[in-house]
C-alpha positions as MATLAB code, in Angstrom:
seq = 'XXXXXXXXXXXXXXXXXXXXXXXXXXXXXXXXXXXXXXXXXXXXXXXXXXXXXXXXXXXXXXXXXXXXXXXXXXXXXXXXXXXXXXXXXXXXXXXXXXXXXXXXXXXXXXXXXX';
ca = [
       5.503   -1.697   12.509;
       5.992   -5.323   13.290;
       8.436   -7.930   12.135;
       7.714  -11.561   11.417;
       9.311  -14.375    9.501;
       6.023  -16.251    9.090;
       4.273  -15.079    5.960;
       0.984  -16.000    4.393;
       1.633  -17.665    0.992;
      -0.218  -14.841   -0.782;
       1.971  -12.256    0.941;
       5.090  -14.245    0.035;
       3.819  -14.215   -3.573;
       3.589  -10.414   -3.777;
       7.097  -10.074   -2.303;
       8.351  -12.480   -4.975;
       6.563  -10.510   -7.693;
       8.025   -7.253   -6.381;
      11.522   -8.777   -6.388;
      11.014   -9.919   -9.972;
       9.937   -6.444  -11.123;
      12.976   -4.882   -9.483;
      15.386   -7.359  -11.052;
      13.740   -7.471  -14.482;
      13.652   -3.702  -14.877;
      16.933   -2.922  -13.123;
      15.282   -0.321  -10.900;
      15.817    0.691   -7.282;
      12.464   -0.645   -6.095;
       9.906   -3.227   -7.064;
       6.380   -3.352   -5.695;
       3.237   -5.423   -5.920;
      -0.265   -4.888   -4.588;
      -3.192   -7.297   -4.282;
      -6.721   -5.948   -4.716;
      -9.994   -7.033   -3.131;
     -10.539   -9.704   -5.795;
      -7.053  -11.194   -5.458;
      -5.665   -9.634   -8.644;
      -2.070   -8.455   -8.414;
      -0.411   -5.422   -9.949;
       3.377   -5.307  -10.228;
       5.563   -2.283  -10.947;
       9.013   -0.795  -10.732;
      10.205    2.723  -10.077;
       9.314    5.253  -12.807;
      12.047    7.830  -13.463;
      11.209   10.059  -16.418;
      12.170   13.712  -16.806;
       8.531   14.725  -16.343;
       7.277   11.922  -14.076;
       8.764   10.315  -10.987;
       6.865    7.623   -9.097;
       8.002    5.091   -6.582;
       7.332    1.460   -7.399;
       4.541    1.329   -4.823;
       2.864    4.477   -6.149;
       3.017    2.995   -9.655;
       1.510   -0.328   -8.531;
      -1.328    1.478   -6.717;
      -1.963    3.637   -9.799;
      -2.108    0.504  -11.961;
      -4.647   -1.048   -9.595;
      -6.815    2.082   -9.649;
      -6.584    2.329  -13.446;
      -7.725   -1.300  -13.671;
     -10.792   -0.710  -11.517;
      -9.651   -1.933   -8.093;
     -11.869   -0.672   -5.296;
      -9.551   -1.551   -2.409;
      -6.311   -3.325   -1.548;
      -5.741   -6.424    0.577;
      -1.951   -6.046    0.818;
       1.078   -4.308   -0.648;
       4.777   -5.180   -0.820;
       7.900   -3.167   -1.605;
      11.350   -4.608   -2.250;
      14.065   -2.021   -1.746;
      17.372   -1.225   -0.101;
      15.607    1.463    1.956;
      14.985    0.695    5.600;
      11.631    2.483    5.804;
       8.631    3.434    3.697;
       8.149    7.010    2.597;
       5.099    8.940    3.752;
       3.968    9.212    0.110;
       4.104    5.421   -0.347;
       2.129    4.796    2.814;
      -0.416    7.442    1.806;
      -0.927    5.883   -1.647;
      -1.777    2.512   -0.104;
      -3.988    4.074    2.583;
      -5.907    6.094   -0.038;
      -7.077    2.908   -1.743;
      -6.662    0.249    0.918;
      -7.553    2.023    4.106;
      -5.723    2.177    7.436;
      -5.410   -1.571    8.023;
      -3.963   -2.730    4.693;
      -0.600   -4.331    5.487;
       2.434   -2.957    3.665;
       5.301   -5.430    3.589;
       8.796   -3.962    3.318;
      11.382   -6.479    2.127;
      15.070   -6.499    1.298;
      16.284   -7.223   -2.235;
      16.875  -10.812   -1.081;
      13.179  -11.085   -0.224;
      13.593  -11.051    3.548;
      10.738   -9.300    5.297;
      12.085   -6.231    7.062;
       8.823   -4.914    8.499;
       5.062   -4.745    8.128;
       3.260   -1.422    8.467;
];
């Protein structure tokens, strides 16, 4: 993992979208992913009695359901200080080993990039 305060405008955009999803839905996490064509998919945590998905898993699922073939980047806004193995695996399944995953605080400050 690396840390940096300099962000590409497109990466800043997906952090902003993830923050918006978190705030709008009042959920613990917000996430956004950008596919190979530049389309973005935004999601919040899903907490149903029969289905529990993190925000990042939900955003990846939305991308797959919409026909995305790969991911350029992913962002998660959360209080957590690290990504879960399941979140990382979801991005790697579609994006491959080099897709950056940006982890940001609720204020939008980049905490780390995996």
